[in-house]
Amino acid sequence: MHHVQVRIPARKQSYQIKVAGGLLAGLGDDSRAVLGQAARRVALISNPTVFNLYGETATAALRSAGFQVVNWLMKEGEQHKTLSSLSHALAFLSDQSVERSDAVIALGGGVVGDLAGFAAAVYLRGISFIQVPTTLLAQIDASVGGKTAVNTPAGKNLVGAFHQPRLVLIDTETLRTLPRRELTAGWCEAVKQGAIGSRALFDQTVRLLGKTQASQTEVCATIAAHCRFKASIVAGDEREAIDREDHRSRRILNFGHTTAHALEKITGFRRFRHGEAVGYGILVAGEISKNLGMLPADELESLRAAVALCGPRPPAGDLNIAEIINSTKGDKKSVGGIAKWVLLERIGRARIIDGNQIDKGVLRQSLRAALQS
Ligand SMILES: NC(=O)c1ccc[n+]([C@@H]2O[C@H](COP(=O)([O-])OP(=O)(O)OC[C@H]3O[C@@H](n4cnc5c(N)ncnc54)[C@H](O)[C@@H]3O)[C@@H](O)[C@H]2O)c1
């Protein structure tokens, strides 16, 4: 089993991320160990798909450790990560008399984790929260770092809170039931993290992607390495400080996201899974980096090969370049109306630059090259 310790300087508690196959059966004992004897009740928040697959195992494990388990299932999908669902979740916690010493457990992907985490952050001004992520994206990224949020009609993740979990339990066996597209999306995010994290993390990810039959041991080790990377970034910059632009600021996690958000927006959030759009976004950022003379051509080639190994993505070559560029200007990560681009100096080292430092011709050419791929 892999253990990753997350220490956030501003918080008195640190917490553990555990990674192994089959951990769900031990959810009760692991939860008891962090919550203590005062916790009587846990609210297990999930959605129908994930609960049908793993709800019984999770519930049995929690009951065997002496918890009363109450379940609340949100509707399936990103479109339900809303204030309205949050309000239903909060009403449920009140109706079930969940107390300060009790806990919320999120069983699902990033959508469930973000909503359940936000409910735990604001219910009774904050109660304990445990993450049991069941998608690859949630296991390497969303469950680590304490960001919780819901979407509003104005945009994604616009209302939320920082609320660190008490424990993250990653059972890699749950990936066996994950649909292929969700895996592709997760691997694109893994390539993103490798590209900005370190050459070693990038190479480890690519090695795994290149195998037709990877072992559980290799999968666990790679997921743990990604958690370690994300935890290190979060420990250094929990709240994504707006004045930080160095290569270890939390903002580097937005690598590939300026284009990804634009692609999702102009296709009405229907064509791409978020990670698939990030796959294109990585390539656009790589092309810009090369065209600005920052990134050697062979490093861009490695990036292209890595994204290709993640799996097929919906086509993007038909999209209107001017419309994409226009949409990047309204990106929510812009500062003072100027888009911030995360680029690469080399694989393993990111650099943040202002959008107005990128020549329009370079931007157009980079988008064209990357979206045709
Ligand atoms: N908090 C953060 O730091 C952070 C970081 C990245 C992304 N996010 C958020 O994460 C969300 C995306 O998360 P996601 O990609 O996990 O998508 P998701 O939660 O929508 O899950 C994808 C699909 O897989 C299904 N599923 C989940 N686990 C399964 C399993 N083991 N077997 C079969 N099906 C399973 C879900 O029901 C869903 O249909 C977005 O809302 C995004 O904003 C948050």
Coordinates of C-alpha atoms and ligand atoms in Angstrom, one line a residue:
M1 CA 0.0 0.0 0.0
H2 CA 1.2 3.6 -0.7
H3 CA 0.8 6.3 1.9
V4 CA 1.0 10.0 1.0
Q5 CA 1.0 12.4 3.9
V6 CA -0.5 15.8 3.1
R7 CA 0.7 18.6 5.4
I8 CA -0.7 22.1 4.8
P9 CA 1.3 24.6 6.9
A10 CA -1.8 26.8 7.7
R11 CA -3.8 23.8 9.0
K12 CA -3.1 22.0 12.3
Q13 CA -4.1 18.7 11.0
S14 CA -2.3 16.7 8.3
Y15 CA -4.0 13.8 6.6
Q16 CA -3.2 10.7 4.7
I17 CA -3.9 9.5 1.2
K18 CA -3.9 5.7 1.0
V19 CA -3.6 4.0 -2.4
A20 CA -4.1 0.3 -3.0
G21 CA -6.4 -2.2 -4.6
G22 CA -9.3 -3.4 -2.4
L23 CA -9.2 -0.6 0.2
L24 CA -12.9 0.0 0.1
A25 CA -13.5 -3.0 2.4
G26 CA -11.4 -1.3 5.1
L27 CA -13.3 2.0 4.8
G28 CA -14.9 1.5 8.2
D29 CA -11.7 0.9 10.2
D30 CA -9.8 3.7 8.4
S31 CA -12.6 6.1 9.0
R32 CA -12.8 5.2 12.7
A33 CA -9.1 5.7 13.0
V34 CA -9.3 9.3 11.8
L35 CA -12.8 10.3 13.2
G36 CA -12.4 8.7 16.6
Q37 CA -15.1 7.2 18.9
A38 CA -17.2 10.4 19.1
A39 CA -18.4 10.0 15.5
R40 CA -21.6 8.0 15.4
R41 CA -23.1 8.7 12.1
V42 CA -21.6 9.1 8.6
A43 CA -23.5 10.5 5.6
L44 CA -22.4 8.6 2.5
I45 CA -22.9 10.9 -0.5
S46 CA -22.7 9.3 -4.0
N47 CA -24.7 9.0 -7.2
P48 CA -26.8 6.0 -8.4
T49 CA -24.1 4.6 -10.8
V50 CA -21.4 4.5 -8.3
F51 CA -23.6 3.5 -5.4
N52 CA -24.9 0.5 -7.3
L53 CA -21.4 -0.6 -7.9
Y54 CA -19.7 0.1 -4.5
G55 CA -22.4 1.4 -2.1
E56 CA -23.0 -2.0 -0.5
T57 CA -19.3 -2.7 0.2
A58 CA -18.8 0.8 1.6
T59 CA -21.9 0.7 3.8
A60 CA -21.0 -2.8 5.2
A61 CA -17.5 -1.7 6.0
L62 CA -18.7 1.4 7.8
R63 CA -21.4 -0.5 9.7
S64 CA -18.9 -3.1 10.8
A65 CA -16.8 -0.2 12.4
G66 CA -19.9 0.8 14.4
F67 CA -21.1 3.7 12.3
Q68 CA -24.8 4.4 11.5
V69 CA -24.8 5.0 7.7
V70 CA -27.2 7.3 6.0
N71 CA -27.1 7.7 2.2
W72 CA -27.8 10.6 -0.1
L73 CA -27.5 10.1 -3.8
M74 CA -27.2 13.2 -6.0
K75 CA -28.4 13.0 -9.6
E76 CA -25.8 11.8 -12.1
G77 CA -23.7 14.4 -14.0
E78 CA -21.9 17.7 -13.9
Q79 CA -25.2 19.6 -14.6
H80 CA -26.3 18.6 -11.1
K81 CA -23.2 20.0 -9.3
T82 CA -25.4 23.0 -8.4
L83 CA -26.5 25.2 -5.5
S84 CA -29.9 23.4 -5.7
S85 CA -28.2 20.0 -5.2
L86 CA -26.1 21.5 -2.4
S87 CA -29.2 22.7 -0.7
H88 CA -30.8 19.3 -0.9
A89 CA -27.7 17.7 0.5
L90 CA -27.7 20.2 3.4
A91 CA -31.3 19.5 4.1
F92 CA -30.6 15.8 4.2
L93 CA -27.8 16.3 6.7
S94 CA -30.1 18.3 9.0
D95 CA -33.0 15.9 8.6
Q96 CA -30.7 13.0 9.6
S97 CA -29.4 15.0 12.6
V98 CA -25.8 14.6 11.5
E99 CA -23.7 16.3 14.3
R100 CA -20.4 18.2 14.5
S101 CA -18.5 15.0 15.5
D102 CA -19.9 13.0 12.5
A103 CA -18.7 13.0 8.9
V104 CA -19.5 13.2 5.3
I105 CA -18.0 10.6 3.0
A106 CA -17.9 11.2 -0.8
L107 CA -18.0 8.0 -2.8
G108 CA -17.6 8.9 -6.5
G109 CA -15.9 11.0 -9.1
G110 CA -15.0 14.6 -9.0
V111 CA -18.6 15.8 -9.2
V112 CA -19.6 13.9 -6.1
G113 CA -16.4 14.8 -4.3
D114 CA -16.8 18.6 -5.1
L115 CA -20.4 18.7 -4.0
A116 CA -20.1 16.5 -0.9
G117 CA -16.9 18.4 0.1
F118 CA -18.7 21.7 -0.1
A119 CA -21.6 20.4 1.9
A120 CA -19.2 19.2 4.6
A121 CA -17.4 22.6 4.5
V122 CA -20.5 24.6 5.2
Y123 CA -22.8 22.3 7.2
L124 CA -22.6 23.4 10.9
R125 CA -19.7 25.6 9.7
G126 CA -17.7 22.6 8.7
I127 CA -17.6 18.9 9.7
S128 CA -15.2 16.1 8.9
F129 CA -15.0 14.9 5.3
I130 CA -13.5 11.8 3.8
Q131 CA -12.9 11.3 0.1
V132 CA -13.3 7.9 -1.6
P133 CA -12.6 8.8 -5.3
T134 CA -13.6 6.3 -7.9
T135 CA -12.5 7.9 -11.2
L136 CA -8.9 8.2 -12.3
L137 CA -9.3 12.0 -12.5
A138 CA -10.6 12.2 -9.0
Q139 CA -7.9 9.8 -7.7
I140 CA -4.9 11.7 -9.1
D141 CA -6.3 15.2 -8.9
A142 CA -9.8 16.3 -7.6
S143 CA -9.7 14.4 -4.3
V144 CA -6.4 15.9 -3.3
G145 CA -6.0 19.6 -2.3
G146 CA -9.2 20.5 -0.6
K147 CA -11.0 22.5 -3.3
T148 CA -14.7 22.0 -3.2
A149 CA -17.3 23.8 -5.3
V150 CA -20.5 23.9 -7.3
N151 CA -21.3 25.5 -10.6
T152 CA -23.6 28.4 -11.1
P153 CA -25.4 29.6 -14.3
A154 CA -22.4 32.0 -14.7
G155 CA -19.8 29.3 -14.9
K156 CA -18.1 26.2 -13.4
N157 CA -16.9 26.0 -9.8
L158 CA -17.8 29.7 -9.1
V159 CA -19.0 29.1 -5.6
G160 CA -17.0 26.9 -3.2
A161 CA -14.7 26.6 -0.2
F162 CA -11.3 25.2 0.7
H163 CA -12.0 22.3 3.0
Q164 CA -9.3 19.6 3.4
P165 CA -10.4 16.0 3.9
R166 CA -9.4 14.0 6.9
L167 CA -8.6 11.0 4.7
V168 CA -8.4 10.1 1.1
L169 CA -8.9 6.4 0.4
I170 CA -8.1 5.4 -3.2
D171 CA -9.2 1.9 -4.1
T172 CA -7.7 1.4 -7.5
E173 CA -9.9 -1.7 -8.1
T174 CA -12.8 0.8 -8.7
L175 CA -11.1 1.8 -12.0
R176 CA -12.0 -1.6 -13.5
T177 CA -15.6 -0.4 -14.0
L178 CA -14.8 3.1 -15.3
P179 CA -15.9 3.7 -18.9
R180 CA -13.0 4.0 -21.4
R181 CA -13.7 7.7 -22.1
E182 CA -13.4 8.5 -18.4
L183 CA -10.1 6.7 -18.3
T184 CA -8.8 8.7 -21.3
A185 CA -9.9 11.9 -19.7
G186 CA -8.1 10.9 -16.5
W187 CA -4.9 10.0 -18.3
C188 CA -4.8 13.3 -20.1
E189 CA -4.9 15.0 -16.7
A190 CA -2.1 12.7 -15.6
V191 CA 0.0 13.7 -18.6
K192 CA -0.7 17.3 -17.7
Q193 CA 0.6 16.7 -14.1
G194 CA 3.6 14.9 -15.3
A195 CA 4.5 17.6 -17.8
I196 CA 4.5 20.3 -15.2
G197 CA 5.6 18.2 -12.3
S198 CA 8.9 16.5 -13.2
R199 CA 10.5 14.4 -15.9
A200 CA 10.3 11.4 -13.6
L201 CA 6.6 11.7 -13.1
F202 CA 6.0 12.3 -16.8
D203 CA 8.1 9.2 -17.8
Q204 CA 6.5 7.0 -15.2
T205 CA 3.1 8.0 -16.5
V206 CA 4.1 7.4 -20.2
R207 CA 5.6 4.0 -19.3
L208 CA 2.4 2.9 -17.7
L209 CA 0.3 4.2 -20.7
G210 CA 2.5 2.3 -23.1
K211 CA 1.7 -1.0 -21.5
T212 CA -1.1 -3.1 -22.8
Q213 CA -1.5 -4.9 -19.5
A214 CA -0.2 -2.8 -16.6
S215 CA -0.1 -4.5 -13.2
Q216 CA -2.0 -3.2 -10.1
T217 CA 1.3 -2.5 -8.5
E218 CA 2.3 -0.1 -11.4
V219 CA -1.1 1.6 -11.4
C220 CA -1.0 2.1 -7.7
A221 CA 2.6 3.5 -7.7
T222 CA 1.8 5.9 -10.5
I223 CA -1.4 7.2 -8.9
A224 CA 0.5 7.6 -5.6
A225 CA 3.2 9.5 -7.4
H226 CA 0.6 11.9 -8.8
C227 CA -1.0 12.4 -5.4
R228 CA 2.4 13.2 -4.0
F229 CA 3.0 15.8 -6.7
K230 CA -0.4 17.4 -6.2
A231 CA 0.0 17.3 -2.4
S232 CA 3.4 19.1 -2.7
I233 CA 1.9 21.9 -4.8
V234 CA -1.1 22.3 -2.5
A235 CA 1.2 22.3 0.6
G236 CA 3.1 25.2 -0.9
D237 CA 0.1 27.2 -2.1
E238 CA -3.1 26.0 -0.6
R239 CA -5.3 28.9 -1.9
E240 CA -3.8 29.5 -5.3
A241 CA -2.4 32.9 -4.4
I242 CA -3.1 35.4 -7.1
D243 CA 0.3 37.0 -6.8
R244 CA 2.3 33.8 -7.4
E245 CA 3.5 33.0 -10.8
D246 CA 6.5 30.8 -10.0
H247 CA 6.9 27.2 -11.3
R248 CA 5.6 25.7 -8.1
S249 CA 2.5 27.9 -7.6
R250 CA -0.9 26.1 -7.6
R251 CA -1.7 28.0 -10.8
I252 CA 0.6 25.7 -12.8
L253 CA -2.1 23.1 -12.4
N254 CA -4.0 25.1 -15.0
F255 CA -1.6 23.8 -17.7
G256 CA -3.8 23.1 -20.8
H257 CA -6.8 24.6 -19.2
T258 CA -7.0 28.0 -21.0
T259 CA -7.7 26.2 -24.3
A260 CA -9.7 23.4 -22.6
H261 CA -12.2 25.8 -21.0
A262 CA -12.6 27.5 -24.3
L263 CA -13.2 24.2 -26.2
E264 CA -15.7 23.1 -23.6
K265 CA -17.6 26.4 -23.7
I266 CA -17.9 26.8 -27.5
T267 CA -19.1 23.2 -27.8
G268 CA -21.8 23.8 -25.1
F269 CA -20.0 21.3 -22.7
R270 CA -21.4 18.5 -24.9
R271 CA -18.5 17.3 -27.1
F272 CA -15.6 16.8 -24.7
R273 CA -15.1 15.3 -21.3
H274 CA -13.1 17.9 -19.5
G275 CA -9.9 15.8 -19.5
E276 CA -10.2 15.2 -23.3
A277 CA -10.3 19.0 -23.8
V278 CA -7.3 19.2 -21.5
G279 CA -5.5 16.8 -23.8
Y280 CA -5.9 19.3 -26.7
G281 CA -5.0 22.2 -24.3
I282 CA -1.7 20.6 -23.4
L283 CA -0.8 20.3 -27.0
V284 CA -1.8 23.9 -27.7
A285 CA 0.4 25.1 -24.8
G286 CA 3.2 22.9 -26.0
E287 CA 3.0 24.3 -29.5
I288 CA 3.0 27.9 -28.2
S289 CA 6.0 27.1 -25.9
K290 CA 7.9 25.7 -28.9
N291 CA 6.9 28.6 -31.2
L292 CA 8.1 31.1 -28.6
G293 CA 11.5 29.4 -28.5
M294 CA 11.0 28.1 -25.0
L295 CA 10.4 24.4 -25.5
P296 CA 12.7 22.2 -27.6
A297 CA 11.0 20.4 -30.5
D298 CA 11.8 16.9 -29.2
E299 CA 10.1 17.7 -25.9
L300 CA 6.9 18.8 -27.8
E301 CA 7.1 15.5 -29.6
S302 CA 7.2 13.6 -26.3
L303 CA 4.2 15.6 -25.2
R304 CA 2.3 14.7 -28.4
A305 CA 3.2 11.0 -28.0
A306 CA 2.0 11.0 -24.4
V307 CA -1.3 12.6 -25.2
A308 CA -1.9 10.1 -28.1
L309 CA -1.3 7.2 -25.7
C310 CA -4.2 8.4 -23.4
G311 CA -6.7 7.2 -26.0
P312 CA -8.9 8.7 -28.7
R313 CA -10.5 12.1 -28.2
P314 CA -13.4 13.6 -30.1
P315 CA -12.2 15.7 -33.1
A316 CA -11.5 19.4 -32.7
G317 CA -10.1 20.3 -36.1
D318 CA -13.5 21.7 -37.3
L319 CA -13.7 24.3 -34.5
N320 CA -13.4 28.0 -35.3
I321 CA -10.0 29.3 -34.2
A322 CA -11.2 33.0 -33.8
E323 CA -14.1 31.8 -31.6
I324 CA -11.7 29.8 -29.4
I325 CA -9.3 32.8 -29.0
N326 CA -12.2 35.0 -28.1
S327 CA -13.4 32.5 -25.5
T328 CA -9.9 32.3 -23.9
K329 CA -10.1 36.0 -23.1
G330 CA -13.1 35.4 -20.8
D331 CA -11.4 32.6 -19.0
K332 CA -12.1 32.7 -15.3
K333 CA -8.5 32.3 -14.5
S334 CA -7.7 35.6 -16.2
V335 CA -6.3 38.4 -14.1
G336 CA -7.3 42.0 -15.0
G337 CA -9.0 40.7 -18.1
I338 CA -5.7 39.1 -19.4
A339 CA -5.6 35.4 -19.9
K340 CA -2.8 33.7 -18.0
W341 CA -1.1 30.9 -20.0
V342 CA 0.8 28.1 -18.4
L343 CA 3.6 27.1 -20.8
L344 CA 6.6 24.8 -20.6
E345 CA 10.3 25.6 -20.5
R346 CA 10.9 21.9 -20.6
I347 CA 9.0 18.8 -19.5
G348 CA 8.8 19.1 -15.7
R349 CA 9.1 22.9 -15.5
A350 CA 6.2 25.2 -16.1
R351 CA 6.2 29.0 -16.7
I352 CA 3.2 31.3 -16.4
I353 CA 2.9 34.2 -18.9
D354 CA 0.4 36.8 -19.8
G355 CA -1.7 36.2 -22.9
N356 CA -0.7 39.6 -24.3
Q357 CA 2.9 38.4 -24.5
I358 CA 1.8 35.8 -27.1
D359 CA 1.7 37.1 -30.7
K360 CA -1.7 36.5 -32.3
G361 CA -0.2 34.7 -35.3
V362 CA 1.7 32.3 -33.0
L363 CA -1.5 31.6 -31.1
R364 CA -3.5 30.9 -34.2
Q365 CA -0.8 28.7 -35.7
S366 CA -0.4 26.8 -32.4
L367 CA -4.1 26.2 -32.1
R368 CA -4.4 25.1 -35.7
A369 CA -1.5 22.6 -35.3
A370 CA -2.6 21.2 -32.0
L371 CA -6.4 20.8 -32.8
Q372 CA -5.7 19.0 -36.1
S373 CA -3.8 16.3 -34.2
Ligands
LIG1 N1 -11.6 19.9 -6.5 C1 -10.7 19.8 -7.4 O1 -9.5 20.1 -7.1 C2 -11.0 19.4 -8.8 C3 -10.0 19.1 -9.7 C4 -10.3 18.6 -10.9 C5 -11.6 18.4 -11.3 N2 -12.6 18.7 -10.4 C6 -14.0 18.5 -10.7 O2 -14.2 17.1 -11.0 C7 -15.3 17.0 -11.8 C8 -15.0 15.9 -12.8 O3 -14.8 14.7 -12.2 P1 -14.7 13.3 -12.9 O4 -14.0 13.4 -14.1 O5 -14.4 12.3 -11.9 O6 -16.2 13.1 -13.4 P2 -17.6 12.6 -12.7 O7 -17.5 12.7 -11.3 O8 -18.7 13.2 -13.5 O9 -17.5 11.0 -13.1 C9 -17.5 10.6 -14.4 C10 -18.5 9.5 -14.7 O10 -18.0 8.2 -14.2 C11 -19.0 7.6 -13.3 N3 -18.2 6.8 -12.4 C12 -17.5 7.3 -11.3 N4 -16.8 6.3 -10.8 C13 -17.0 5.2 -11.5 C14 -16.6 3.8 -11.4 N5 -15.6 3.5 -10.6 N6 -17.1 3.0 -12.3 C15 -18.0 3.3 -13.2 N7 -18.5 4.6 -13.4 C16 -18.0 5.5 -12.5 C17 -19.8 8.7 -12.8 O11 -21.1 8.3 -12.3 C18 -19.9 9.7 -13.9 O12 -20.9 9.3 -14.9 C19 -15.7 18.3 -12.4 O13 -16.8 18.8 -11.8 C20 -14.4 19.2 -12.0 O14 -14.8 20.5 -11.8 C21 -12.3 19.2 -9.2

